Amino acid sequence: NEGEIPDNGIDDDGNGYIDDVHGVLFDEDVPNYSYLTYAGHGSYCASIISMEAGNDIGGAGLAYGAKVMMGGAPATSPGYINGMNGIKALYYARDNGADIGNMSYVGRGYSAYEYAAFKELSQDMLLVGAAGNFRESTMDNPYDRAKEDYYPAGYDCVIGVMGYSKDCNSLDGSCWDYAKGTGPEYEVIAPYDFIYGAFIDNVKEPYGLNGGTSASAPIVCSMAAIMMSEYRAQGIDDIQFFHDMIISENEHKIYYEE
């Protein structure tokens, strides 16, 4: 955030947040802290997109020219966050110029309030969500019915991202979509394991391999950022167009391996 002067205790850019140079951590108990307060999972996901290239440090992000804004929400348990904090983070991102919202978290059960918020946000941002790492199908599977589906990936205004294993031929531990057009939809699939990234909370080994659909989602965000850049250079700038381009069908088949 170039309009903010670090650590001066002043809201320099007048956006309602003090010292949000890199973003905001949305936590009722610790209001207005910088992203560095909670740096592990979010920084790993961000690094997949935007690690700087050509500096002989770590690796290069898939869309290393993109800018990343941190709208963090601390985890209530591994893989879960307070959904309201996630929504606040996305509104913050939209209001400060973000084009894409990455959601590397899941929650069980449909929420009409949450859906309405995501539907509104999707008019201005491309929303991408992780399907989850619980090896469960959506509830429209009559043979292995889940107790509840996972969101926000399941909302129709969010691109739901499943993950496949390194052999590029199975869904491994990812949640998966049983049938097209019924129930929640996870629309695309991306690499799931052995994904290289940064770990700010690990001083001894700050770079390494991790995975899960939390890594799959930023891979799709990276593709989207590159695609947006190319199409905008041609004068095309429509969020629904980008959404539809990413989820359009192709001939490749992925099978579920027991």
PDB file of C-alpha atoms in Angstrom:
ATOM      1  CA  ASN A   1       0.000   0.000   0.000  1.00  0.00           C
ATOM      2  CA  GLU A   2       2.033   2.913  -1.296  1.00  0.00           C
ATOM      3  CA  GLY A   3      -0.332   5.452   0.253  1.00  0.00           C
ATOM      4  CA  GLU A   4       0.491   4.358   3.812  1.00  0.00           C
ATOM      5  CA  ILE A   5       3.587   5.322   5.823  1.00  0.00           C
ATOM      6  CA  PRO A   6       4.700   2.382   8.001  1.00  0.00           C
ATOM      7  CA  ASP A   7       4.459   2.483  11.792  1.00  0.00           C
ATOM      8  CA  ASN A   8       3.495   6.139  12.201  1.00  0.00           C
ATOM      9  CA  GLY A   9       0.149   5.399  13.856  1.00  0.00           C
ATOM     10  CA  ILE A  10      -1.757   7.409  11.224  1.00  0.00           C
ATOM     11  CA  ASP A  11      -4.264   6.358   8.576  1.00  0.00           C
ATOM     12  CA  ASP A  12      -2.340   8.139   5.819  1.00  0.00           C
ATOM     13  CA  ASP A  13      -4.504   7.011   2.892  1.00  0.00           C
ATOM     14  CA  GLY A  14      -7.806   7.552   4.721  1.00  0.00           C
ATOM     15  CA  ASN A  15      -9.177   4.051   4.088  1.00  0.00           C
ATOM     16  CA  GLY A  16     -10.111   3.470   7.730  1.00  0.00           C
ATOM     17  CA  TYR A  17      -7.077   1.352   8.680  1.00  0.00           C
ATOM     18  CA  ILE A  18      -3.904   2.531  10.382  1.00  0.00           C
ATOM     19  CA  ASP A  19      -0.504   1.367   9.065  1.00  0.00           C
ATOM     20  CA  ASP A  20      -1.996  -1.162   6.616  1.00  0.00           C
ATOM     21  CA  VAL A  21       1.145  -1.120   4.482  1.00  0.00           C
ATOM     22  CA  HIS A  22       0.826  -4.803   3.585  1.00  0.00           C
ATOM     23  CA  GLY A  23      -2.798  -5.414   4.577  1.00  0.00           C
ATOM     24  CA  VAL A  24      -4.926  -6.036   7.642  1.00  0.00           C
ATOM     25  CA  LEU A  25      -5.433  -8.955  10.014  1.00  0.00           C
ATOM     26  CA  PHE A  26      -9.157  -9.119  10.782  1.00  0.00           C
ATOM     27  CA  ASP A  27      -9.386 -10.341  14.353  1.00  0.00           C
ATOM     28  CA  GLU A  28     -11.756  -8.872  16.953  1.00  0.00           C
ATOM     29  CA  ASP A  29      -9.244  -9.586  19.712  1.00  0.00           C
ATOM     30  CA  VAL A  30      -6.281  -7.971  17.945  1.00  0.00           C
ATOM     31  CA  PRO A  31      -7.701  -5.200  15.724  1.00  0.00           C
ATOM     32  CA  ASN A  32      -5.714  -3.541  12.969  1.00  0.00           C
ATOM     33  CA  TYR A  33      -2.482  -5.545  13.245  1.00  0.00           C
ATOM     34  CA  SER A  34      -0.338  -5.971  10.180  1.00  0.00           C
ATOM     35  CA  TYR A  35      -0.206  -9.271   8.304  1.00  0.00           C
ATOM     36  CA  LEU A  36       3.048 -10.179  10.084  1.00  0.00           C
ATOM     37  CA  THR A  37       1.078 -10.985  13.248  1.00  0.00           C
ATOM     38  CA  TYR A  38      -0.084 -14.229  11.647  1.00  0.00           C
ATOM     39  CA  ALA A  39       2.300 -15.131   8.898  1.00  0.00           C
ATOM     40  CA  GLY A  40       2.489 -18.901   8.356  1.00  0.00           C
ATOM     41  CA  HIS A  41      -0.341 -20.301   6.240  1.00  0.00           C
ATOM     42  CA  GLY A  42      -1.273 -17.067   4.478  1.00  0.00           C
ATOM     43  CA  SER A  43       2.290 -16.195   3.563  1.00  0.00           C
ATOM     44  CA  TYR A  44       2.857 -19.674   2.134  1.00  0.00           C
ATOM     45  CA  CYS A  45      -0.236 -19.308  -0.060  1.00  0.00           C
ATOM     46  CA  ALA A  46       0.785 -15.796  -1.148  1.00  0.00           C
ATOM     47  CA  SER A  47       4.321 -16.906  -1.967  1.00  0.00           C
ATOM     48  CA  ILE A  48       3.053 -19.471  -4.466  1.00  0.00           C
ATOM     49  CA  ILE A  49       1.676 -16.539  -6.438  1.00  0.00           C
ATOM     50  CA  SER A  50       4.225 -13.802  -5.951  1.00  0.00           C
ATOM     51  CA  MET A  51       7.687 -14.824  -4.744  1.00  0.00           C
ATOM     52  CA  GLU A  52      10.084 -12.427  -6.430  1.00  0.00           C
ATOM     53  CA  ALA A  53      12.001 -13.870  -9.377  1.00  0.00           C
ATOM     54  CA  GLY A  54      15.672 -13.396 -10.168  1.00  0.00           C
ATOM     55  CA  ASN A  55      16.925 -12.484  -6.698  1.00  0.00           C
ATOM     56  CA  ASP A  56      18.610 -15.836  -5.864  1.00  0.00           C
ATOM     57  CA  ILE A  57      16.365 -16.205  -2.785  1.00  0.00           C
ATOM     58  CA  GLY A  58      13.888 -19.050  -2.463  1.00  0.00           C
ATOM     59  CA  GLY A  59      12.062 -19.519  -5.744  1.00  0.00           C
ATOM     60  CA  ALA A  60       9.807 -17.638  -8.135  1.00  0.00           C
ATOM     61  CA  GLY A  61       6.063 -17.269  -7.795  1.00  0.00           C
ATOM     62  CA  LEU A  62       3.850 -18.457 -10.627  1.00  0.00           C
ATOM     63  CA  ALA A  63       2.657 -14.876 -11.232  1.00  0.00           C
ATOM     64  CA  TYR A  64       5.700 -13.125  -9.775  1.00  0.00           C
ATOM     65  CA  GLY A  65       4.806  -9.759 -11.277  1.00  0.00           C
ATOM     66  CA  ALA A  66       1.507  -9.607  -9.394  1.00  0.00           C
ATOM     67  CA  LYS A  67       0.974  -7.537  -6.258  1.00  0.00           C
ATOM     68  CA  VAL A  68      -0.436  -9.310  -3.216  1.00  0.00           C
ATOM     69  CA  MET A  69      -2.578  -7.630  -0.573  1.00  0.00           C
ATOM     70  CA  MET A  70      -2.958  -9.362   2.780  1.00  0.00           C
ATOM     71  CA  GLY A  71      -6.487  -9.462   4.158  1.00  0.00           C
ATOM     72  CA  GLY A  72      -5.865 -12.011   6.861  1.00  0.00           C
ATOM     73  CA  ALA A  73      -8.251 -13.868   9.157  1.00  0.00           C
ATOM     74  CA  PRO A  74      -6.662 -16.020  11.897  1.00  0.00           C
ATOM     75  CA  ALA A  75      -7.555 -19.691  12.041  1.00  0.00           C
ATOM     76  CA  THR A  76      -9.935 -20.917  14.719  1.00  0.00           C
ATOM     77  CA  SER A  77      -8.583 -24.434  14.072  1.00  0.00           C
ATOM     78  CA  PRO A  78      -6.380 -25.873  11.281  1.00  0.00           C
ATOM     79  CA  GLY A  79      -7.990 -25.001   7.963  1.00  0.00           C
ATOM     80  CA  TYR A  80     -10.906 -23.052   9.459  1.00  0.00           C
ATOM     81  CA  ILE A  81     -11.463 -19.339  10.085  1.00  0.00           C
ATOM     82  CA  ASN A  82     -14.281 -17.159  11.370  1.00  0.00           C
ATOM     83  CA  GLY A  83     -16.354 -16.663   8.226  1.00  0.00           C
ATOM     84  CA  MET A  84     -17.223 -13.066   9.107  1.00  0.00           C
ATOM     85  CA  ASN A  85     -13.534 -12.194   9.277  1.00  0.00           C
ATOM     86  CA  GLY A  86     -13.014 -13.753   5.868  1.00  0.00           C
ATOM     87  CA  ILE A  87     -15.797 -11.627   4.396  1.00  0.00           C
ATOM     88  CA  LYS A  88     -14.377  -8.480   6.020  1.00  0.00           C
ATOM     89  CA  ALA A  89     -10.987  -9.281   4.504  1.00  0.00           C
ATOM     90  CA  LEU A  90     -12.473  -9.638   1.023  1.00  0.00           C
ATOM     91  CA  TYR A  91     -14.392  -6.351   1.270  1.00  0.00           C
ATOM     92  CA  TYR A  92     -11.162  -4.685   2.390  1.00  0.00           C
ATOM     93  CA  ALA A  93      -9.357  -6.179  -0.598  1.00  0.00           C
ATOM     94  CA  ARG A  94     -12.054  -5.100  -3.052  1.00  0.00           C
ATOM     95  CA  ASP A  95     -12.258  -1.579  -1.665  1.00  0.00           C
ATOM     96  CA  ASN A  96      -8.489  -1.224  -2.000  1.00  0.00           C
ATOM     97  CA  GLY A  97      -8.305  -2.361  -5.615  1.00  0.00           C
ATOM     98  CA  ALA A  98      -7.801  -6.143  -5.548  1.00  0.00           C
ATOM     99  CA  ASP A  99      -8.852  -8.032  -8.688  1.00  0.00           C
ATOM    100  CA  ILE A 100      -8.732 -11.589  -7.291  1.00  0.00           C
ATOM    101  CA  GLY A 101      -9.633 -12.997  -3.872  1.00  0.00           C
ATOM    102  CA  ASN A 102      -7.942 -16.207  -2.749  1.00  0.00           C
ATOM    103  CA  MET A 103      -9.707 -18.205  -0.023  1.00  0.00           C
ATOM    104  CA  SER A 104      -7.504 -21.029   1.199  1.00  0.00           C
ATOM    105  CA  TYR A 105      -9.956 -22.061   3.906  1.00  0.00           C
ATOM    106  CA  VAL A 106     -13.192 -24.028   4.225  1.00  0.00           C
ATOM    107  CA  GLY A 107     -16.250 -24.216   6.425  1.00  0.00           C
ATOM    108  CA  ARG A 108     -19.079 -26.727   6.585  1.00  0.00           C
ATOM    109  CA  GLY A 109     -22.601 -25.729   5.652  1.00  0.00           C
ATOM    110  CA  TYR A 110     -24.353 -23.201   3.412  1.00  0.00           C
ATOM    111  CA  SER A 111     -24.929 -19.667   4.728  1.00  0.00           C
ATOM    112  CA  ALA A 112     -27.416 -17.374   2.974  1.00  0.00           C
ATOM    113  CA  TYR A 113     -25.728 -14.328   4.492  1.00  0.00           C
ATOM    114  CA  GLU A 114     -22.278 -15.455   3.388  1.00  0.00           C
ATOM    115  CA  TYR A 115     -23.542 -16.305  -0.090  1.00  0.00           C
ATOM    116  CA  ALA A 116     -25.108 -12.857  -0.493  1.00  0.00           C
ATOM    117  CA  ALA A 117     -21.801 -11.226   0.464  1.00  0.00           C
ATOM    118  CA  PHE A 118     -19.788 -13.363  -1.959  1.00  0.00           C
ATOM    119  CA  LYS A 119     -22.328 -12.760  -4.723  1.00  0.00           C
ATOM    120  CA  GLU A 120     -21.922  -9.008  -4.303  1.00  0.00           C
ATOM    121  CA  LEU A 121     -18.129  -9.251  -4.142  1.00  0.00           C
ATOM    122  CA  SER A 122     -18.027 -11.406  -7.275  1.00  0.00           C
ATOM    123  CA  GLN A 123     -19.276  -8.469  -9.342  1.00  0.00           C
ATOM    124  CA  ASP A 124     -15.935  -6.745  -8.799  1.00  0.00           C
ATOM    125  CA  MET A 125     -13.484  -9.552  -7.976  1.00  0.00           C
ATOM    126  CA  LEU A 126     -12.686 -13.033  -9.201  1.00  0.00           C
ATOM    127  CA  LEU A 127     -13.203 -15.288  -6.168  1.00  0.00           C
ATOM    128  CA  VAL A 128     -11.246 -18.538  -5.796  1.00  0.00           C
ATOM    129  CA  GLY A 129     -11.717 -21.039  -2.956  1.00  0.00           C
ATOM    130  CA  ALA A 130     -10.080 -24.285  -1.814  1.00  0.00           C
ATOM    131  CA  ALA A 131     -12.346 -27.352  -1.808  1.00  0.00           C
ATOM    132  CA  GLY A 132     -10.754 -28.811   1.342  1.00  0.00           C
ATOM    133  CA  ASN A 133      -8.526 -31.753   2.205  1.00  0.00           C
ATOM    134  CA  PHE A 134     -10.983 -34.197   3.726  1.00  0.00           C
ATOM    135  CA  ARG A 135     -11.303 -36.756   0.890  1.00  0.00           C
ATOM    136  CA  GLU A 136     -15.075 -36.278   0.809  1.00  0.00           C
ATOM    137  CA  SER A 137     -17.427 -35.900  -2.125  1.00  0.00           C
ATOM    138  CA  THR A 138     -20.214 -33.345  -2.320  1.00  0.00           C
ATOM    139  CA  MET A 139     -23.573 -34.294  -0.832  1.00  0.00           C
ATOM    140  CA  ASP A 140     -25.061 -35.133  -4.252  1.00  0.00           C
ATOM    141  CA  ASN A 141     -23.126 -38.424  -4.160  1.00  0.00           C
ATOM    142  CA  PRO A 142     -25.711 -41.104  -3.224  1.00  0.00           C
ATOM    143  CA  TYR A 143     -22.997 -43.665  -2.379  1.00  0.00           C
ATOM    144  CA  ASP A 144     -20.857 -41.631   0.008  1.00  0.00           C
ATOM    145  CA  ARG A 145     -22.935 -38.748   1.243  1.00  0.00           C
ATOM    146  CA  ALA A 146     -21.096 -36.064   3.206  1.00  0.00           C
ATOM    147  CA  LYS A 147     -22.756 -34.636   6.318  1.00  0.00           C
ATOM    148  CA  GLU A 148     -22.479 -31.098   4.931  1.00  0.00           C
ATOM    149  CA  ASP A 149     -20.795 -29.536   1.942  1.00  0.00           C
ATOM    150  CA  TYR A 150     -17.799 -27.226   2.128  1.00  0.00           C
ATOM    151  CA  TYR A 151     -17.908 -23.515   1.422  1.00  0.00           C
ATOM    152  CA  PRO A 152     -17.049 -20.906   0.180  1.00  0.00           C
ATOM    153  CA  ALA A 153     -15.701 -23.091  -2.655  1.00  0.00           C
ATOM    154  CA  GLY A 154     -19.187 -24.547  -3.207  1.00  0.00           C
ATOM    155  CA  TYR A 155     -20.920 -21.234  -3.954  1.00  0.00           C
ATOM    156  CA  ASP A 156     -21.663 -20.660  -7.636  1.00  0.00           C
ATOM    157  CA  CYS A 157     -19.954 -17.244  -7.582  1.00  0.00           C
ATOM    158  CA  VAL A 158     -16.687 -18.779  -6.300  1.00  0.00           C
ATOM    159  CA  ILE A 159     -14.344 -20.915  -8.395  1.00  0.00           C
ATOM    160  CA  GLY A 160     -13.976 -24.068  -6.296  1.00  0.00           C
ATOM    161  CA  VAL A 161     -10.558 -25.706  -6.624  1.00  0.00           C
ATOM    162  CA  MET A 162      -9.939 -29.415  -6.062  1.00  0.00           C
ATOM    163  CA  GLY A 163      -6.411 -30.829  -5.892  1.00  0.00           C
ATOM    164  CA  TYR A 164      -4.694 -33.730  -7.628  1.00  0.00           C
ATOM    165  CA  SER A 165      -1.587 -35.633  -6.592  1.00  0.00           C
ATOM    166  CA  LYS A 166       1.866 -35.550  -8.137  1.00  0.00           C
ATOM    167  CA  ASP A 167       1.086 -38.439 -10.512  1.00  0.00           C
ATOM    168  CA  CYS A 168      -1.447 -36.068 -12.122  1.00  0.00           C
ATOM    169  CA  ASN A 169      -4.040 -38.813 -12.171  1.00  0.00           C
ATOM    170  CA  SER A 170      -5.905 -38.917  -8.848  1.00  0.00           C
ATOM    171  CA  LEU A 171      -7.638 -36.626  -6.362  1.00  0.00           C
ATOM    172  CA  ASP A 172      -5.725 -38.117  -3.432  1.00  0.00           C
ATOM    173  CA  GLY A 173      -6.861 -36.309  -0.240  1.00  0.00           C
ATOM    174  CA  SER A 174      -8.887 -33.521  -1.836  1.00  0.00           C
ATOM    175  CA  CYS A 175     -12.618 -33.045  -1.479  1.00  0.00           C
ATOM    176  CA  TRP A 176     -14.303 -33.572  -4.835  1.00  0.00           C
ATOM    177  CA  ASP A 177     -17.437 -32.783  -6.805  1.00  0.00           C
ATOM    178  CA  TYR A 178     -19.607 -35.827  -7.519  1.00  0.00           C
ATOM    179  CA  ALA A 179     -21.913 -34.536 -10.261  1.00  0.00           C
ATOM    180  CA  LYS A 180     -22.058 -31.471 -12.462  1.00  0.00           C
ATOM    181  CA  GLY A 181     -25.009 -29.147 -11.971  1.00  0.00           C
ATOM    182  CA  THR A 182     -26.324 -30.570  -8.698  1.00  0.00           C
ATOM    183  CA  GLY A 183     -25.521 -29.144  -5.298  1.00  0.00           C
ATOM    184  CA  PRO A 184     -22.346 -27.125  -4.755  1.00  0.00           C
ATOM    185  CA  GLU A 185     -19.838 -27.004  -7.540  1.00  0.00           C
ATOM    186  CA  TYR A 186     -16.058 -27.351  -7.419  1.00  0.00           C
ATOM    187  CA  GLU A 187     -15.228 -26.331 -10.950  1.00  0.00           C
ATOM    188  CA  VAL A 188     -11.482 -26.811 -11.510  1.00  0.00           C
ATOM    189  CA  ILE A 189      -8.562 -28.920 -10.390  1.00  0.00           C
ATOM    190  CA  ALA A 190      -4.913 -27.983  -9.781  1.00  0.00           C
ATOM    191  CA  PRO A 191      -1.738 -29.550  -8.308  1.00  0.00           C
ATOM    192  CA  TYR A 192      -2.160 -30.520  -4.671  1.00  0.00           C
ATOM    193  CA  ASP A 193       1.099 -31.751  -3.196  1.00  0.00           C
ATOM    194  CA  PHE A 194       4.835 -30.920  -3.182  1.00  0.00           C
ATOM    195  CA  ILE A 195       4.150 -27.228  -3.850  1.00  0.00           C
ATOM    196  CA  TYR A 196       7.137 -24.994  -3.143  1.00  0.00           C
ATOM    197  CA  GLY A 197       6.678 -21.838  -1.106  1.00  0.00           C
ATOM    198  CA  ALA A 198       7.854 -19.597   1.734  1.00  0.00           C
ATOM    199  CA  PHE A 199       7.395 -20.110   5.479  1.00  0.00           C
ATOM    200  CA  ILE A 200       7.950 -16.821   7.299  1.00  0.00           C
ATOM    201  CA  ASP A 201       7.342 -18.474  10.674  1.00  0.00           C
ATOM    202  CA  ASN A 202      10.185 -20.980  10.106  1.00  0.00           C
ATOM    203  CA  VAL A 203      13.530 -19.183  10.451  1.00  0.00           C
ATOM    204  CA  LYS A 204      15.688 -22.292   9.957  1.00  0.00           C
ATOM    205  CA  GLU A 205      13.894 -23.479   6.800  1.00  0.00           C
ATOM    206  CA  PRO A 206      12.067 -20.483   5.310  1.00  0.00           C
ATOM    207  CA  TYR A 207      11.399 -22.220   1.975  1.00  0.00           C
ATOM    208  CA  GLY A 208      10.137 -25.714   1.306  1.00  0.00           C
ATOM    209  CA  LEU A 209       7.385 -28.043   0.110  1.00  0.00           C
ATOM    210  CA  ASN A 210       3.843 -28.212   1.380  1.00  0.00           C
ATOM    211  CA  GLY A 211       0.455 -28.795  -0.176  1.00  0.00           C
ATOM    212  CA  GLY A 212      -3.282 -29.296   0.112  1.00  0.00           C
ATOM    213  CA  THR A 213      -6.036 -27.434  -1.695  1.00  0.00           C
ATOM    214  CA  SER A 214      -4.785 -24.355   0.162  1.00  0.00           C
ATOM    215  CA  ALA A 215      -1.923 -24.514  -2.344  1.00  0.00           C
ATOM    216  CA  SER A 216      -4.143 -25.502  -5.282  1.00  0.00           C
ATOM    217  CA  ALA A 217      -6.249 -22.335  -4.979  1.00  0.00           C
ATOM    218  CA  PRO A 218      -3.353 -19.843  -5.329  1.00  0.00           C
ATOM    219  CA  ILE A 219      -2.133 -21.790  -8.361  1.00  0.00           C
ATOM    220  CA  VAL A 220      -5.474 -20.996  -9.999  1.00  0.00           C
ATOM    221  CA  CYS A 221      -5.193 -17.380  -8.769  1.00  0.00           C
ATOM    222  CA  SER A 222      -1.794 -17.154 -10.456  1.00  0.00           C
ATOM    223  CA  MET A 223      -3.248 -18.392 -13.734  1.00  0.00           C
ATOM    224  CA  ALA A 224      -6.076 -15.875 -13.380  1.00  0.00           C
ATOM    225  CA  ALA A 225      -3.676 -12.985 -12.740  1.00  0.00           C
ATOM    226  CA  ILE A 226      -1.663 -13.787 -15.858  1.00  0.00           C
ATOM    227  CA  MET A 227      -4.826 -14.227 -17.913  1.00  0.00           C
ATOM    228  CA  MET A 228      -6.273 -10.927 -16.685  1.00  0.00           C
ATOM    229  CA  SER A 229      -3.085  -9.122 -17.589  1.00  0.00           C
ATOM    230  CA  GLU A 230      -3.096 -10.529 -21.113  1.00  0.00           C
ATOM    231  CA  TYR A 231      -6.758  -9.845 -21.821  1.00  0.00           C
ATOM    232  CA  ARG A 232      -6.727  -6.366 -20.299  1.00  0.00           C
ATOM    233  CA  ALA A 233      -3.892  -5.496 -22.660  1.00  0.00           C
ATOM    234  CA  GLN A 234      -6.413  -6.282 -25.412  1.00  0.00           C
ATOM    235  CA  GLY A 235      -9.079  -4.083 -23.820  1.00  0.00           C
ATOM    236  CA  ILE A 236     -11.117  -6.901 -22.235  1.00  0.00           C
ATOM    237  CA  ASP A 237     -11.887  -6.289 -18.563  1.00  0.00           C
ATOM    238  CA  ASP A 238     -14.945  -8.214 -17.395  1.00  0.00           C
ATOM    239  CA  ILE A 239     -14.922 -10.331 -14.213  1.00  0.00           C
ATOM    240  CA  GLN A 240     -17.639 -12.694 -15.447  1.00  0.00           C
ATOM    241  CA  PHE A 241     -15.675 -13.269 -18.659  1.00  0.00           C
ATOM    242  CA  PHE A 242     -12.578 -14.245 -16.666  1.00  0.00           C
ATOM    243  CA  HIS A 243     -14.658 -16.496 -14.384  1.00  0.00           C
ATOM    244  CA  ASP A 244     -16.233 -18.299 -17.345  1.00  0.00           C
ATOM    245  CA  MET A 245     -12.916 -18.689 -19.142  1.00  0.00           C
ATOM    246  CA  ILE A 246     -11.369 -20.462 -16.154  1.00  0.00           C
ATOM    247  CA  ILE A 247     -14.231 -22.891 -15.526  1.00  0.00           C
ATOM    248  CA  SER A 248     -14.887 -23.742 -19.188  1.00  0.00           C
ATOM    249  CA  GLU A 249     -14.808 -27.475 -19.899  1.00  0.00           C
ATOM    250  CA  ASN A 250     -12.019 -29.411 -21.556  1.00  0.00           C
ATOM    251  CA  GLU A 251     -11.466 -32.982 -22.638  1.00  0.00           C
ATOM    252  CA  HIS A 252      -9.187 -34.104 -19.784  1.00  0.00           C
ATOM    253  CA  LYS A 253     -10.434 -36.741 -17.348  1.00  0.00           C
ATOM    254  CA  ILE A 254      -9.555 -37.098 -13.662  1.00  0.00           C
ATOM    255  CA  TYR A 255     -10.580 -40.229 -11.798  1.00  0.00           C
ATOM    256  CA  TYR A 256     -11.111 -40.790  -8.118  1.00  0.00           C
ATOM    257  CA  GLU A 257      -8.741 -43.408  -6.709  1.00  0.00           C
ATOM    258  CA  GLU A 258      -9.796 -45.446  -3.662  1.00  0.00           C
TER     259      GLU A 258
END
